[in-house]
Coordinates of C-alpha atoms in Angstrom, one line a residue:
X11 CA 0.0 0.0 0.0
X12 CA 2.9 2.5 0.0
X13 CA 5.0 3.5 -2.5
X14 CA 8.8 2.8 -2.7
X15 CA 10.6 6.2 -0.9
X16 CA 12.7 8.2 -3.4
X17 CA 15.8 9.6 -1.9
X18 CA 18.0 11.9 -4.0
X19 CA 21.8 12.3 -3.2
X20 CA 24.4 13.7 -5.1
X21 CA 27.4 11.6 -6.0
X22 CA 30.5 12.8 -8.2
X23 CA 28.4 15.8 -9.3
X24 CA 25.2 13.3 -10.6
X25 CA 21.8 13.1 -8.9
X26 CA 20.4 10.1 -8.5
X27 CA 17.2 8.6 -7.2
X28 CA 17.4 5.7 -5.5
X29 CA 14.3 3.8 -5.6
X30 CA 13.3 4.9 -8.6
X31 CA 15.8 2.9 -10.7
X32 CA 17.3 1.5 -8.1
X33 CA 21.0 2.4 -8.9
X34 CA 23.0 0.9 -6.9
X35 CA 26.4 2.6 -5.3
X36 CA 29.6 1.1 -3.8
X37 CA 30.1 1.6 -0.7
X38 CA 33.5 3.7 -1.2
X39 CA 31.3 6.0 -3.1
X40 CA 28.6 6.6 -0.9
X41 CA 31.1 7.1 2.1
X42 CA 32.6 9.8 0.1
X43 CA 29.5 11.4 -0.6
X44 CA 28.5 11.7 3.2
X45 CA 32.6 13.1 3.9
X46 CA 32.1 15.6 1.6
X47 CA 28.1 16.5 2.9
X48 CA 29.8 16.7 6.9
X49 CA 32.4 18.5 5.7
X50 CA 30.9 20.9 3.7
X51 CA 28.1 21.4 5.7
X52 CA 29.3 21.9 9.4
X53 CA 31.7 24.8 10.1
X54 CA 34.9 24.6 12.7
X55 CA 33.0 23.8 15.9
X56 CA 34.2 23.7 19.6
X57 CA 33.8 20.3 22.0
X58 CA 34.1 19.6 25.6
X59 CA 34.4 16.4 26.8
X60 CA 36.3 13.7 28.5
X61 CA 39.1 11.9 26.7
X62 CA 38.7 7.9 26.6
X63 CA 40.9 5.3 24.2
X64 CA 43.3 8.1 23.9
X65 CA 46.3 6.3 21.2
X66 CA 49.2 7.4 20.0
X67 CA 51.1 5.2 17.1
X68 CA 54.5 5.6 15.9
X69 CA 53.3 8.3 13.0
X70 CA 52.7 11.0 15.9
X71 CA 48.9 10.9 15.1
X72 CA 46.6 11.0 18.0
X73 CA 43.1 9.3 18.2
X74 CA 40.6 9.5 20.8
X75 CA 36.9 9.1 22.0
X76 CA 35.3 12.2 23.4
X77 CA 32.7 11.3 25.4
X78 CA 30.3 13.0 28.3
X79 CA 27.2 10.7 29.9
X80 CA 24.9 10.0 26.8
X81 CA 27.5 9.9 23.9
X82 CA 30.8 9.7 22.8
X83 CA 32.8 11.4 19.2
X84 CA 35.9 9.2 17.8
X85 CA 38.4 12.4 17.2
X86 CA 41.6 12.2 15.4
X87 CA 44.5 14.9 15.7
X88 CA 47.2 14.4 13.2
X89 CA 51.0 15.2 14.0
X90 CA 51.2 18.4 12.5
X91 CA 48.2 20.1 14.7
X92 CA 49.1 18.0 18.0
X93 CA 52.9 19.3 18.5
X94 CA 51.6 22.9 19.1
X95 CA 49.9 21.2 22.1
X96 CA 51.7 22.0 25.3
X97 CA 50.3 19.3 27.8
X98 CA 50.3 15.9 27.5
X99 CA 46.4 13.7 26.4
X100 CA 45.3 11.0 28.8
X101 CA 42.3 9.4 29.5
X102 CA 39.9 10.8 32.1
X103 CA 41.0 14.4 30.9
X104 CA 38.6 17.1 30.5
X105 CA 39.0 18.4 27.1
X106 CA 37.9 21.6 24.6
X107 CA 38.8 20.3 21.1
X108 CA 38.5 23.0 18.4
X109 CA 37.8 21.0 14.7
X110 CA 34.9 20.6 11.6
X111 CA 33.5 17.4 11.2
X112 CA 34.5 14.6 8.9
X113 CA 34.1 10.6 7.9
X114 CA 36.5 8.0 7.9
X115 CA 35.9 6.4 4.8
X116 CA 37.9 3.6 5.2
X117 CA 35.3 1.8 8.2
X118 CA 33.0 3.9 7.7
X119 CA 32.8 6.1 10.8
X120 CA 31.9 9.7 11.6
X121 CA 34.3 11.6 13.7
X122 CA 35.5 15.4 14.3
X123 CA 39.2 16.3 12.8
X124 CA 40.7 18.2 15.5
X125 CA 42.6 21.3 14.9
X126 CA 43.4 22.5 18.9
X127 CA 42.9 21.1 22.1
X128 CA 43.2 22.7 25.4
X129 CA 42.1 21.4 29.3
X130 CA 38.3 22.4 30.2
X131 CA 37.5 24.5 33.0
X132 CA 41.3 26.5 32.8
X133 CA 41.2 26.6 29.3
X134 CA 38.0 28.8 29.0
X135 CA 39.7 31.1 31.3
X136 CA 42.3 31.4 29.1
X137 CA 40.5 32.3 26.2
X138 CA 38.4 34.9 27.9
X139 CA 41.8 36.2 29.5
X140 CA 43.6 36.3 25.8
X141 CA 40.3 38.1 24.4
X142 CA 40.3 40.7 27.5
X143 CA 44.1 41.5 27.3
X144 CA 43.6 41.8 23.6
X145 CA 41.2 44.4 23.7
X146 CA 42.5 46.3 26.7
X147 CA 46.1 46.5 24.6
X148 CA 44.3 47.6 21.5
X149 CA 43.0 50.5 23.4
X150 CA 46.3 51.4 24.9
X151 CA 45.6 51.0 28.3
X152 CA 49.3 48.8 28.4
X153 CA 51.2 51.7 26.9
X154 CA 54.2 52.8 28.4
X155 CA 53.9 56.4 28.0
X156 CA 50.8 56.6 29.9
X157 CA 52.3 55.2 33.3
X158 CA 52.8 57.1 36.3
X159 CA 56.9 57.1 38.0
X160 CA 56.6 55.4 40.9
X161 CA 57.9 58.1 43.8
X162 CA 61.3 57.1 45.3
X163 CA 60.2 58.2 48.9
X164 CA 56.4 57.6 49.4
X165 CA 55.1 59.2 52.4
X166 CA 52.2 57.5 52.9
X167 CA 51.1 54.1 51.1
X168 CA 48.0 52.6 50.6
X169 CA 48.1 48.6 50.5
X170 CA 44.9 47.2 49.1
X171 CA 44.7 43.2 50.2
X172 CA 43.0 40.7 52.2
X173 CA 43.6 41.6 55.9
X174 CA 44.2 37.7 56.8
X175 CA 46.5 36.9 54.2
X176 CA 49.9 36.0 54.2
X177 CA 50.9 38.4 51.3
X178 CA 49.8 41.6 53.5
X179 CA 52.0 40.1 56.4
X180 CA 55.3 39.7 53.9
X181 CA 54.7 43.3 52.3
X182 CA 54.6 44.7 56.2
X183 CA 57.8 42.4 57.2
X184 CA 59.8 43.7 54.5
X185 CA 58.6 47.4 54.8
X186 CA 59.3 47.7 58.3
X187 CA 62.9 46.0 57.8
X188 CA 63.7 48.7 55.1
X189 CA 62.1 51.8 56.0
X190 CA 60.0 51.8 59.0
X191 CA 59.4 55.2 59.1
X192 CA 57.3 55.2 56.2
X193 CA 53.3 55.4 57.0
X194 CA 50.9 52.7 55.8
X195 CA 47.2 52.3 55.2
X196 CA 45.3 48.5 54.9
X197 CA 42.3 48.9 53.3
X198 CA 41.2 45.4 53.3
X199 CA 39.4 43.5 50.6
X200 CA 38.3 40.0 49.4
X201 CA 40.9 38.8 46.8
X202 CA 38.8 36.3 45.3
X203 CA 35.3 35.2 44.9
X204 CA 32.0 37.1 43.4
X205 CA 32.4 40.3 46.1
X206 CA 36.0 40.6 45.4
X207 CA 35.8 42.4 42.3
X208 CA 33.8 45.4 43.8
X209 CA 35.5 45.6 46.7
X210 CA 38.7 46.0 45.2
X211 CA 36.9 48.6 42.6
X212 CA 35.5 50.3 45.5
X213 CA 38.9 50.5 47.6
X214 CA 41.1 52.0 44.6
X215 CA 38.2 54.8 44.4
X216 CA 38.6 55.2 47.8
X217 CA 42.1 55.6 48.2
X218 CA 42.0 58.4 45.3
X219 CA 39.4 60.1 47.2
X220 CA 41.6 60.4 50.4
X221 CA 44.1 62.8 48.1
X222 CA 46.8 61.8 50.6
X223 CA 48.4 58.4 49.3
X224 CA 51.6 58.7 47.4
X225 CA 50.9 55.6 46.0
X226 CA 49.1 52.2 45.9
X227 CA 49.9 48.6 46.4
X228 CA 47.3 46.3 45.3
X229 CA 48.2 42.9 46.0
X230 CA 47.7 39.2 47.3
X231 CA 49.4 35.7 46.9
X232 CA 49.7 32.7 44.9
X233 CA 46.7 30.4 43.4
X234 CA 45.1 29.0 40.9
X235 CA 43.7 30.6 37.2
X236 CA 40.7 30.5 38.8
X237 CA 41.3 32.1 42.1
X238 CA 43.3 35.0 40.9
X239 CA 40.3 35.8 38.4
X240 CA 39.1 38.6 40.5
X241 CA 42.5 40.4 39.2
X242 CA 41.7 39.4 35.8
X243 CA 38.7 41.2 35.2
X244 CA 38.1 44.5 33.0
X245 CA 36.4 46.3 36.2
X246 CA 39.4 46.5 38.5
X247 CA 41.6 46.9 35.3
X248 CA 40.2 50.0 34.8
X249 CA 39.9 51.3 38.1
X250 CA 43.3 50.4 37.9
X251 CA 43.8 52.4 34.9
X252 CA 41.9 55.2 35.9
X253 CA 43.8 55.9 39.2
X254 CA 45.2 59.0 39.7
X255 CA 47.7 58.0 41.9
X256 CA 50.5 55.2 41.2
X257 CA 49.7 51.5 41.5
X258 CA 51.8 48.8 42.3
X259 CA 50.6 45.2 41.3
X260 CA 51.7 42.0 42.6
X261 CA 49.5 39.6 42.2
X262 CA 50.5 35.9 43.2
X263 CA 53.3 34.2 42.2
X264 CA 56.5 35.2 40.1
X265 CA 55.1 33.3 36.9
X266 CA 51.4 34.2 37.6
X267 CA 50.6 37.5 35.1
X268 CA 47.3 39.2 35.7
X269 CA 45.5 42.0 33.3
X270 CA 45.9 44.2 36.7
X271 CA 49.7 43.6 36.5
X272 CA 49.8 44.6 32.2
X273 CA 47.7 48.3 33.4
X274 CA 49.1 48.7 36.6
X275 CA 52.2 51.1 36.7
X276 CA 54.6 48.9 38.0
X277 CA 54.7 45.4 38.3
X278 CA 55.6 43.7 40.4
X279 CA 56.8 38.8 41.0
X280 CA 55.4 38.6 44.1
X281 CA 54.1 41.0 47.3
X282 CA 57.8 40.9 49.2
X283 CA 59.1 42.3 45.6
X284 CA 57.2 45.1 45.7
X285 CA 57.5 46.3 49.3
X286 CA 61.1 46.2 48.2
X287 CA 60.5 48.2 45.1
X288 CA 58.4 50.7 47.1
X289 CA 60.1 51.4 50.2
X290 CA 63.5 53.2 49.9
X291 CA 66.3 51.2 51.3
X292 CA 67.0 52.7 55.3
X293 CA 70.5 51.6 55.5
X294 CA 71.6 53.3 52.8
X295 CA 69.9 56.4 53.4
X296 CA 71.5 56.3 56.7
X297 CA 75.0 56.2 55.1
X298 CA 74.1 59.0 52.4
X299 CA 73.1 61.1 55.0
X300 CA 76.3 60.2 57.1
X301 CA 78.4 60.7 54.2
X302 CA 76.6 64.2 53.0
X303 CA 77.1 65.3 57.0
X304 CA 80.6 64.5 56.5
X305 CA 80.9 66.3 53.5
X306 CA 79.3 69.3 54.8
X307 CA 81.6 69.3 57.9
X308 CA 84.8 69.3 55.9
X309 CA 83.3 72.1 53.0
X310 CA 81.9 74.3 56.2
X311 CA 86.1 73.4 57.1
X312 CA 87.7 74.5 54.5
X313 CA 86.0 77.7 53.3
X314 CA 86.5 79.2 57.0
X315 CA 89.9 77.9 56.5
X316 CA 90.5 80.1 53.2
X317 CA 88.8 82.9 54.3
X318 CA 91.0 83.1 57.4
X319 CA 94.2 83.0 55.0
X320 CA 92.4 85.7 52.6
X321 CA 91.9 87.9 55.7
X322 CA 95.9 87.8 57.0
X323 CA 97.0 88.3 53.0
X324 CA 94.7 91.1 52.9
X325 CA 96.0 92.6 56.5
X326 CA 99.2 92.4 55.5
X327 CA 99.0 94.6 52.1
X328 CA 97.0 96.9 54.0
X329 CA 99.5 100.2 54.5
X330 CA 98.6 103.5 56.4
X331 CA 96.8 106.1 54.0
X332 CA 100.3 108.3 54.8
X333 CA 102.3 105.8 53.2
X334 CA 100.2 106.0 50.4
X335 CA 100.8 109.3 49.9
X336 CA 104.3 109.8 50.6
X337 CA 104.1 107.2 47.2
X338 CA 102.3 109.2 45.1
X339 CA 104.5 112.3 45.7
X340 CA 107.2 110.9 44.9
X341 CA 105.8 109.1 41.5
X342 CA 104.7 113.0 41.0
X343 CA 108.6 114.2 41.8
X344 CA 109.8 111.4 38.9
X345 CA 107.3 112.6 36.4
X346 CA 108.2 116.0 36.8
X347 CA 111.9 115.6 35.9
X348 CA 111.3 113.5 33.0
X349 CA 109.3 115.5 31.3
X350 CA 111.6 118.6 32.0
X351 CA 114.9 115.8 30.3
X352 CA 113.0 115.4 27.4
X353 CA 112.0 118.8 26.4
X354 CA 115.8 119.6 26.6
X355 CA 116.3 116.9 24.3
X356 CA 114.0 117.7 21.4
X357 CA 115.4 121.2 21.9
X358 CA 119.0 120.3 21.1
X359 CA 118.1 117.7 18.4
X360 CA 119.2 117.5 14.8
X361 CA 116.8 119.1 12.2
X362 CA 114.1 116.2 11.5
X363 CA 113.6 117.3 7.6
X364 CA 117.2 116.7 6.8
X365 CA 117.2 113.5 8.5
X366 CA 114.0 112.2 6.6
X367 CA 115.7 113.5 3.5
X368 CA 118.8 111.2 4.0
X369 CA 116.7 108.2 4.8
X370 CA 114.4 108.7 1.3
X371 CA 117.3 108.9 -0.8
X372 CA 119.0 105.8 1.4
X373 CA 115.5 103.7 0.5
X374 CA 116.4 104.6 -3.9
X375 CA 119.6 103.3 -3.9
X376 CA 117.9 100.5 -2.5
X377 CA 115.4 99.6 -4.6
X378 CA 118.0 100.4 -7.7
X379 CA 120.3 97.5 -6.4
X380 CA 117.6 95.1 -6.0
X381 CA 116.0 96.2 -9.8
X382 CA 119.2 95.5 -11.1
X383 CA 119.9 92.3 -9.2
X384 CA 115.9 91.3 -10.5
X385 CA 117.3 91.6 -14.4
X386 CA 120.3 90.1 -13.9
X387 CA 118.1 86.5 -12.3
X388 CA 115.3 86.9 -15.1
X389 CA 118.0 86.3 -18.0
X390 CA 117.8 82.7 -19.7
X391 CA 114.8 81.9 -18.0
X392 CA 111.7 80.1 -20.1
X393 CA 108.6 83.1 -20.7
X394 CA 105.9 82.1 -18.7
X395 CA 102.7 82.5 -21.1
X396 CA 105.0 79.3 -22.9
X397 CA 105.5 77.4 -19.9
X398 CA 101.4 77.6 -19.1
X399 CA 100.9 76.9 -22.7
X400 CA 102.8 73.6 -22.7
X401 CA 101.1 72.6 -19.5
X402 CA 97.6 73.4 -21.2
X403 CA 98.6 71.1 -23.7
X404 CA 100.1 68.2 -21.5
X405 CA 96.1 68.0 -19.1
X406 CA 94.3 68.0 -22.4
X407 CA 96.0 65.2 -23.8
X408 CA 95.4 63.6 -20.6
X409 CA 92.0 63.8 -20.1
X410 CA 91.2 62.4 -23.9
X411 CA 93.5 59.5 -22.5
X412 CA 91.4 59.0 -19.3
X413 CA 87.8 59.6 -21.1
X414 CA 88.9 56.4 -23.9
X415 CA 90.2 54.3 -20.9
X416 CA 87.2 54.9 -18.8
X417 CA 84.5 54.0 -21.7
X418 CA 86.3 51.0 -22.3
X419 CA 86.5 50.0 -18.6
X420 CA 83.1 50.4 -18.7
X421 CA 81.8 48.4 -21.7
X422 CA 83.8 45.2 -20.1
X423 CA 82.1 45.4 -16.8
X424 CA 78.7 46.0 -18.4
X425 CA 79.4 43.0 -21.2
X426 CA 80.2 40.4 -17.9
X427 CA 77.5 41.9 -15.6
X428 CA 75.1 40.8 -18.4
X429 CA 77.2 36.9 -18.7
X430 CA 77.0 36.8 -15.4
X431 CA 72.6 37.4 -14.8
X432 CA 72.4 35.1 -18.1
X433 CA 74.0 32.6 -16.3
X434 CA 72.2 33.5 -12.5
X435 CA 68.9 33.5 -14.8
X436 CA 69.5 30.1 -16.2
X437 CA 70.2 28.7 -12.5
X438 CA 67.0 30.9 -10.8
X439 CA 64.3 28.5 -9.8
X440 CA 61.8 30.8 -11.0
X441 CA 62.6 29.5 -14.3
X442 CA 61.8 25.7 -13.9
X443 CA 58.7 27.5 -12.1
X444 CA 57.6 29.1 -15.6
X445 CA 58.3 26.1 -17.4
X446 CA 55.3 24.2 -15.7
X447 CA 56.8 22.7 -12.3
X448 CA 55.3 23.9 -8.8
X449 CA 56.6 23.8 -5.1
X450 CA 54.4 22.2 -2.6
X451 CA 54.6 22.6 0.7
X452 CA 52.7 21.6 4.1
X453 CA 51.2 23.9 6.0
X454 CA 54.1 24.0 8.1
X455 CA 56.0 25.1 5.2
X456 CA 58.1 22.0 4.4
X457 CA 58.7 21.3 1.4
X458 CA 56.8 18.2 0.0
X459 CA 58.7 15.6 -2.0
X460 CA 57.1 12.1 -1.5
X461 CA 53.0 11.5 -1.3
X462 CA 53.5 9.7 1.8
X463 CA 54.5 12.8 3.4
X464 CA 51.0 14.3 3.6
X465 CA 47.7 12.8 4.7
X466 CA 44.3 13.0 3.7
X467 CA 42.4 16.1 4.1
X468 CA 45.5 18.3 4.9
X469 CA 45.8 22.0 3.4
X470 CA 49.0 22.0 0.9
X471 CA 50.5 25.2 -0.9
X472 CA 52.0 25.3 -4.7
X473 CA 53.8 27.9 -5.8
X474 CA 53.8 28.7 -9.5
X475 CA 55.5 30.2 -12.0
X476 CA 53.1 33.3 -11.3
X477 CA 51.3 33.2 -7.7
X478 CA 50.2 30.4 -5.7
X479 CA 47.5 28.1 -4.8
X480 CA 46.0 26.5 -2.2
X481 CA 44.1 22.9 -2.2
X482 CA 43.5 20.3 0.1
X483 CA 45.0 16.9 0.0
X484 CA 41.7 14.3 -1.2
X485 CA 43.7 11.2 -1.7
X486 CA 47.2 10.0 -2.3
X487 CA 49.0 7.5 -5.0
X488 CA 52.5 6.1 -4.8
X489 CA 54.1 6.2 -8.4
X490 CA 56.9 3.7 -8.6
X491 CA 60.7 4.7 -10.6
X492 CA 62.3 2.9 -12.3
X493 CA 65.0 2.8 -9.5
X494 CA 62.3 1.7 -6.8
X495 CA 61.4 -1.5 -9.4
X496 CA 64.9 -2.2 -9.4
X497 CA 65.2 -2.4 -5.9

């Protein structure tokens, strides 16, 4: 009473109806046909669950069962996705495998090609961490230029942290070991857990509302992903950000890193590193301070010590004002009398016209001898308009010589520059490439030379003689040489 079904499915690019004409297809061929509808069908989908019949063969491949209470996903992971993986697979593992989904031909069986794996619970903190820091860096809230120098002596501090902990006990150790004159406020918080975030918003608004703080230490100790989340979030991030006043972050352990620590102004491994960073080192301001006193004492030394010698060079130069002008009397007396001697002797001086006429006519006879002496050197010398003539003639011919010699130089190194890029041309790679050849390579960027070096399903690059292509690997065949026969 009811009619055969019809079913249409498309194989090798032909629709057929089954159960009209009751084609039938091979197996091979209709497990192809359901690869290709998985995989073209599903996009790249994420899947938690625990990791059962984990195996991994000599190849480096990696297959699995993902299962949770009702169900369970065969998974496979091939060697060139599972070495990025930085932990080891094992069963009973929580899992979040990234991968589209896909049919093994060869028995038959659907299962999901995985392309990343990471550990549940951890792992989605991670993400939402990476995506968080991300965004917070792209609006350059981790710039360098827009943190605030930490002062070298704080007055007053402000450590925000959980009143019980042990980090708040280290940071007070170490603080009053270096510098335990320095004055500290606690304004205690929950470091972890729902609350935690709002109190620890709520403090770093309060502690720029006091106006007094010189800076801030927000803080607490080691733990896990999960219980250091509080300093991970983008509310305290900002409030860290938007603080007026310096912060200091330390939050757990030297290799723990939170998104407080990237906005924070300093950061700092753990909470005794940054009471050391914050507090200035006593000791050695005591011995600055001694050595400055000392300093002091010996400049306050030696400038009364200068000034005192100044003072007795000074007394002794000092003369009565009589002295002073017995001296000037006396310089008067001097002047006098050689200014009377000198009159006398322009008086009784020869006549000065004669005398300059003797010394012109000394100067002619002179100049005679030496215009004489000038004629008698310039005889059987060369003319000088032919000795610049000949020297005219000498750079010309030169420079024709050096012109011919340089073109020729030139037109030899430009002949064997060309032999040589004939030959580099000939040699270039890029030449087999335009002849028809192509490099393949993984997508790891090996270079592929055998079909055994690739698997099923994997994305390969070839590079042509102009641009390159990308395809993805559908199956495989083994050519035999004539060398592999005769082995």
């Amino acid at each position: 009473p009811y009619p055969d079904p019809i079913y249409s499915i498309k194989l090798w690019g032909m629709d057929t109806a089954i159960g009209t004409n009751r084609q039938i297809v091979s197996v091979s061929d209709l497990n192809r046909s359901a690869r290709r509808l998985l995989e073209g069908e599903f996009p790249m989908v994420y899947v938690e669950g625990e990791i059962s019949n984990f195996a991994n063969p000599s190849s480096g491949h990696w297959y699995l069962t993902l299962k949770d209470a009702q169900s369970q996903l065969r998974c496979a992971m091939f060697r060139n996705r599972n070495q990025h993986i930085r932990f080891s697979p094992k069963n009973g593992l929580q899992v979040v495998i990234r991968g589209k989904v896909s049919l093994y031909e060869g028995r038959g069986e659907y299962q999901l090609i995985a392309e990343h794996m990471e550990e549940a619970g951890d792992g989605a903190l991670r993400r939402a961490y990476e995506q968080l820091k991300a965004r917070l860096q792209a609006e350059g809230l981790f710039d360098v230029d827009r943190k605030k120098p930490i002062p070298a002596m704080p007055g007053h501090v402000a450590i925000i942290t959980s009143a019980t902990g042990a980090a708040i006990h280290d940071v007070l150790t170490v603080m009053q070991r270096r510098f335990p004159a320095i004055n500290i406020s606690i304004l205690p918080v929950q470091v972890q857990g729902e609350q935690s975030i709002g109190q620890i918003v709520n403090a770093l608004e309060l502690a720029n509302q006091q106006g007094d703080f010189d800076v801030i230490l927000l803080t607490r100790g080691g733990g896990s992903l999960e219980d250091l989340w509080s300093f991970n979030t983008e509310q305290v991030a900002r409030a860290v950000a938007n603080s007026e006043i310096p912060v200091v972050c330390a939050v757990g352990h030297e290799s723990d890193v939170s998104i407080a620590d990237f906005v924070a102004d300093l950061r700092a491994p753990t909470p005794s590193a940054a009471a050391e960073l914050i507090t200035p080192n006593g000791a050695e301001w005591l011995l600055n301070l001694d050595r400055i006193n000392r300093s002091l004492l010996e400049l306050m030394h030696s400038g009364i010590a200068h000034r005192q010698n100044n003072l007795a060079h000074i007394s002794k130069r000092l003369r009565h004002p009589r002295q002073r002008l017995q001296d000037l009397h006396q310089r008067l007396d001097d002047q006098e009398i050689r200014l009377t001697n000198a009159f006398r002797y322009h008086l009784g001086a020869i006549n000065v016209q004669d005398r300059a006429s003797r010394l012109i006519a000394a100067a002619r006879r002179n100049l005679e001898r030496h215009n004489t002496t000038l004629q008698l050197l310039s005889r059987g010398l060369v003319s000088p308009a032919a000795r610049i003539s000949a020297l005219t003639a000498q750079t010309t011919q030169l420079h024709r010589q050096l012109v011919r010699q340089e073109g020729a130089l030139a037109a030899t190194r430009l002949s064997r520059f060309e032999n040589l890029a004939a030959k580099l041309n000939a040699l270039s790679p890029l030449a087999t490439l335009s002849r028809g050849y192509a490099i393949v390579t993984n997508s790891a960027g090996e270079i592929l030379t055998q079909a055994e070096a690739t698997d099923v399903g994997e994305t390969i690059n070839a590079r042509l003689g102009k641009g390159e292509l990308q395809a993805t690997v559908i199956s495989t065949t083994l050519v035999s040489t004539k060398k592999d026969s005769a082995a």
